[in-house]
């Protein structure tokens, strides 16, 4: 039920935005923000939230790690 709400919320973000692609990809992999943050070695899921909303931009190394964790090419999310 929560996953359905998350997918609906992701769909409400303007299509084509980097934030939208990141969140939709994460959700399609069944990952929470906390799980992605843990996989990245971040101290809090707030960083993933900031990446997804566009409030903070990840550096190139973090972009690559995110892509690897989510099983996509970096350009598929961050172009």
Coordinates of N, CA, C and O in Angstrom, one line a residue:
X1 N 0.8 -1.2 0.0 CA 0.0 0.0 0.0 C 0.9 1.3 0.0 O 0.6 2.2 -0.8
X2 N 1.9 1.3 0.9 CA 2.8 2.4 0.9 C 3.5 2.6 -0.4 O 3.7 3.7 -1.0
X3 N 4.0 1.4 -1.0 CA 4.7 1.5 -2.3 C 3.8 2.1 -3.4 O 4.3 2.8 -4.2
X4 N 2.5 1.7 -3.4 CA 1.6 2.3 -4.4 C 1.5 3.8 -4.2 O 1.6 4.5 -5.2
X5 N 1.4 4.3 -3.0 CA 1.4 5.7 -2.7 C 2.7 6.4 -3.1 O 2.7 7.4 -3.7
X6 N 3.8 5.7 -2.9 CA 5.1 6.2 -3.3 C 5.2 6.4 -4.8 O 5.7 7.3 -5.4
X7 N 4.7 5.3 -5.5 CA 4.7 5.4 -7.0 C 3.8 6.4 -7.5 O 4.2 7.1 -8.5
X8 N 2.7 6.6 -6.9 CA 1.7 7.7 -7.3 C 2.4 9.0 -7.1 O 2.3 9.9 -7.9
X9 N 3.1 9.2 -5.9 CA 3.7 10.5 -5.6 C 4.8 10.7 -6.6 O 5.0 11.9 -7.1
X10 N 5.6 9.7 -7.0 CA 6.7 9.9 -8.0 C 6.1 10.3 -9.3 O 6.7 11.1 -10.0
X11 N 4.9 9.7 -9.7 CA 4.3 10.0 -11.0 C 3.8 11.5 -11.0 O 3.7 12.1 -12.1
X12 N 3.6 12.1 -9.8 CA 3.2 13.5 -9.8 C 4.3 14.5 -10.0 O 4.0 15.6 -10.3
X13 N 5.5 14.0 -9.9 CA 6.7 14.9 -10.2 C 6.8 15.1 -11.7 O 6.5 14.2 -12.5
X14 N 7.1 16.3 -12.2 CA 7.1 16.5 -13.6 C 8.0 15.5 -14.3 O 9.1 15.2 -13.9
X15 N 7.5 14.9 -15.4 CA 8.2 13.8 -16.1 C 9.5 14.4 -16.7 O 9.5 15.6 -17.1
X16 N 10.5 13.6 -16.8 CA 11.7 14.0 -17.4 C 12.7 14.6 -16.4 O 13.8 14.8 -16.7
X17 N 12.2 15.0 -15.2 CA 13.1 15.7 -14.3 C 14.1 14.6 -13.7 O 13.7 13.4 -13.6
X18 N 15.3 15.0 -13.4 CA 16.2 14.1 -12.8 C 15.7 13.5 -11.5 O 15.9 12.4 -11.2
X19 N 15.1 14.4 -10.7 CA 14.5 13.9 -9.4 C 13.5 12.8 -9.7 O 13.5 11.8 -9.0
X20 N 12.7 13.0 -10.7 CA 11.6 12.0 -11.0 C 12.3 10.7 -11.4 O 11.9 9.6 -10.9
X21 N 13.3 10.7 -12.2 CA 13.9 9.5 -12.7 C 14.6 8.8 -11.5 O 14.6 7.5 -11.4
X22 N 15.2 9.5 -10.6 CA 15.9 8.9 -9.5 C 14.9 8.2 -8.6 O 15.0 7.0 -8.2
X23 N 13.8 8.9 -8.2 CA 12.8 8.3 -7.3 C 12.1 7.2 -8.0 O 11.9 6.1 -7.3
X24 N 11.7 7.3 -9.2 CA 11.0 6.2 -9.9 C 11.9 5.0 -10.0 O 11.5 3.8 -9.8
X25 N 13.2 5.2 -10.3 CA 14.1 4.0 -10.4 C 14.2 3.4 -9.1 O 14.2 2.1 -9.0
X26 N 14.4 4.2 -8.0 CA 14.6 3.6 -6.7 C 13.3 2.8 -6.3 O 13.4 1.7 -5.8
X27 N 12.2 3.4 -6.5 CA 10.9 2.7 -6.1 C 10.7 1.4 -7.0 O 10.2 0.4 -6.4
X28 N 11.1 1.5 -8.2 CA 10.9 0.3 -9.1 C 11.8 -0.8 -8.6 O 11.5 -2.0 -8.9
X29 N 12.9 -0.5 -7.9 CA 13.8 -1.5 -7.4 C 13.3 -2.0 -6.0 O 13.9 -2.8 -5.4
X30 N 12.2 -1.4 -5.5 CA 11.7 -1.8 -4.2 C 12.5 -1.3 -3.0 O 12.5 -1.8 -1.9
X31 N 13.3 -0.2 -3.3 CA 14.2 0.3 -2.2 C 13.5 1.5 -1.5 O 12.9 2.4 -2.2
X32 N 13.8 1.6 -0.3 CA 13.4 2.8 0.5 C 14.5 3.9 0.4 O 15.7 3.5 0.0
X33 N 14.2 5.1 0.8 CA 15.3 6.1 0.9 C 16.4 5.6 1.9 O 17.6 5.8 1.6
X34 N 15.9 5.1 2.9 CA 16.9 4.6 4.0 C 17.8 3.5 3.4 O 19.0 3.5 3.7
X35 N 17.2 2.6 2.7 CA 18.0 1.5 2.1 C 19.1 2.0 1.1 O 20.2 1.6 1.1
X36 N 18.7 3.0 0.3 CA 19.6 3.6 -0.6 C 20.7 4.4 0.1 O 21.9 4.3 -0.2
X37 N 20.3 5.1 1.1 CA 21.3 5.9 1.9 C 22.3 4.9 2.6 O 23.5 5.2 2.6
X38 N 21.8 3.8 3.1 CA 22.7 2.9 3.8 C 23.7 2.3 2.8 O 24.8 2.1 3.0
X39 N 23.1 1.9 1.6 CA 24.0 1.4 0.5 C 25.1 2.3 0.1 O 26.2 2.0 -0.3
X40 N 24.7 3.6 0.1 CA 25.7 4.7 -0.3 C 26.6 5.1 0.9 O 27.6 5.8 0.7
X41 N 26.4 4.6 2.1 CA 27.2 4.9 3.2 C 26.9 6.3 3.8 O 27.7 6.9 4.5
X42 N 25.7 6.8 3.5 CA 25.3 8.1 4.1 C 24.7 7.9 5.5 O 24.2 6.8 5.8
X43 N 24.8 9.0 6.3 CA 24.4 8.9 7.7 C 22.9 9.1 7.8 O 22.3 8.8 8.9
X44 N 22.2 9.5 6.8 CA 20.8 9.7 6.9 C 20.1 9.7 5.5 O 20.7 10.0 4.5
X45 N 18.8 9.2 5.5 CA 18.1 9.2 4.2 C 17.7 10.6 3.8 O 17.2 10.7 2.6
X46 N 17.9 11.6 4.6 CA 17.6 12.9 4.2 C 18.4 13.3 2.9 O 17.9 14.1 2.1
X47 N 19.6 12.8 2.8 CA 20.4 13.1 1.6 C 19.7 12.6 0.3 O 19.7 13.2 -0.7
X48 N 19.2 11.3 0.4 CA 18.4 10.8 -0.7 C 17.2 11.6 -1.1 O 16.9 11.9 -2.2
X49 N 16.5 12.0 0.0 CA 15.4 12.9 -0.2 C 15.8 14.2 -0.9 O 15.1 14.6 -1.8
X50 N 16.9 14.8 -0.5 CA 17.3 16.0 -1.1 C 17.7 15.8 -2.6 O 17.5 16.7 -3.4
X51 N 18.4 14.7 -2.9 CA 18.7 14.3 -4.3 C 17.4 14.2 -5.1 O 17.4 14.7 -6.2
X52 N 16.4 13.5 -4.5 CA 15.2 13.3 -5.3 C 14.4 14.5 -5.5 O 13.7 14.7 -6.5
X53 N 14.5 15.5 -4.6 CA 13.7 16.7 -4.8 C 14.5 17.8 -5.5 O 14.0 18.8 -5.9
X54 N 15.8 17.5 -5.7 CA 16.6 18.5 -6.4 C 17.2 19.6 -5.5 O 17.8 20.5 -6.0
X55 N 17.0 19.5 -4.2 CA 17.5 20.5 -3.3 C 19.0 20.4 -3.2 O 19.6 21.4 -2.9
X56 N 19.5 19.2 -3.4 CA 21.0 19.0 -3.3 C 21.4 18.1 -4.5 O 20.6 17.2 -4.9
X57 N 22.5 18.4 -5.2 CA 22.9 17.6 -6.3 C 24.1 16.7 -5.8 O 25.0 17.2 -5.2
X58 N 24.0 15.4 -6.1 CA 25.1 14.6 -5.7 C 26.3 14.8 -6.6 O 26.2 15.2 -7.8
X59 N 27.5 14.6 -6.1 CA 28.7 14.7 -6.9 C 28.8 13.6 -7.8 O 28.0 12.6 -7.8
X60 N 29.8 13.6 -8.7 CA 29.9 12.6 -9.8 C 30.1 11.2 -9.2 O 29.6 10.2 -9.7
X61 N 30.9 11.1 -8.2 CA 31.2 9.8 -7.6 C 29.9 9.2 -7.0 O 29.6 8.0 -7.1
X62 N 29.1 10.1 -6.3 CA 27.9 9.6 -5.7 C 26.9 9.2 -6.8 O 26.2 8.2 -6.7
X63 N 26.8 10.0 -7.9 CA 25.9 9.6 -9.0 C 26.3 8.2 -9.5 O 25.4 7.4 -9.8
X64 N 27.6 8.0 -9.7 CA 28.0 6.7 -10.2 C 27.6 5.6 -9.2 O 27.1 4.5 -9.6
X65 N 27.8 5.8 -7.9 CA 27.4 4.8 -6.9 C 25.9 4.5 -6.9 O 25.5 3.4 -6.9
X66 N 25.1 5.6 -7.1 CA 23.7 5.4 -7.1 C 23.3 4.6 -8.3 O 22.5 3.6 -8.2
X67 N 23.9 4.9 -9.5 CA 23.5 4.1 -10.7 C 23.9 2.6 -10.5 O 23.1 1.8 -10.9
X68 N 25.1 2.4 -9.9 CA 25.5 1.0 -9.7 C 24.5 0.3 -8.8 O 24.1 -0.9 -9.0
X69 N 24.2 0.9 -7.7 CA 23.3 0.3 -6.7 C 21.9 0.0 -7.3 O 21.3 -1.1 -7.1
X70 N 21.4 0.9 -8.2 CA 20.1 0.7 -8.8 C 20.2 -0.1 -10.1 O 19.1 -0.4 -10.6
X71 N 21.4 -0.4 -10.5 CA 21.5 -1.3 -11.7 C 21.2 -0.6 -13.0 O 20.7 -1.3 -13.9
X72 N 21.5 0.7 -13.1 CA 21.3 1.4 -14.3 C 22.6 2.2 -14.7 O 23.5 2.2 -13.9
X73 N 22.6 2.7 -15.9 CA 23.7 3.6 -16.2 C 23.5 5.0 -15.7 O 22.3 5.4 -15.6
X74 N 24.6 5.7 -15.3 CA 24.4 7.0 -14.7 C 23.6 7.9 -15.5 O 22.7 8.6 -15.0
X75 N 23.8 7.9 -16.9 CA 23.1 8.9 -17.7 C 21.6 8.6 -17.7 O 20.8 9.5 -18.0
X76 N 21.1 7.4 -17.4 CA 19.7 7.1 -17.4 C 19.0 7.8 -16.3 O 17.8 8.1 -16.4
X77 N 19.7 8.2 -15.3 CA 19.1 9.0 -14.2 C 19.5 10.5 -14.2 O 18.7 11.3 -14.0
X78 N 20.8 10.7 -14.5 CA 21.3 12.0 -14.2 C 21.6 12.8 -15.5 O 22.4 13.7 -15.5
X79 N 21.0 12.5 -16.6 CA 21.3 13.3 -17.9 C 20.5 14.5 -17.9 O 19.3 14.6 -17.5

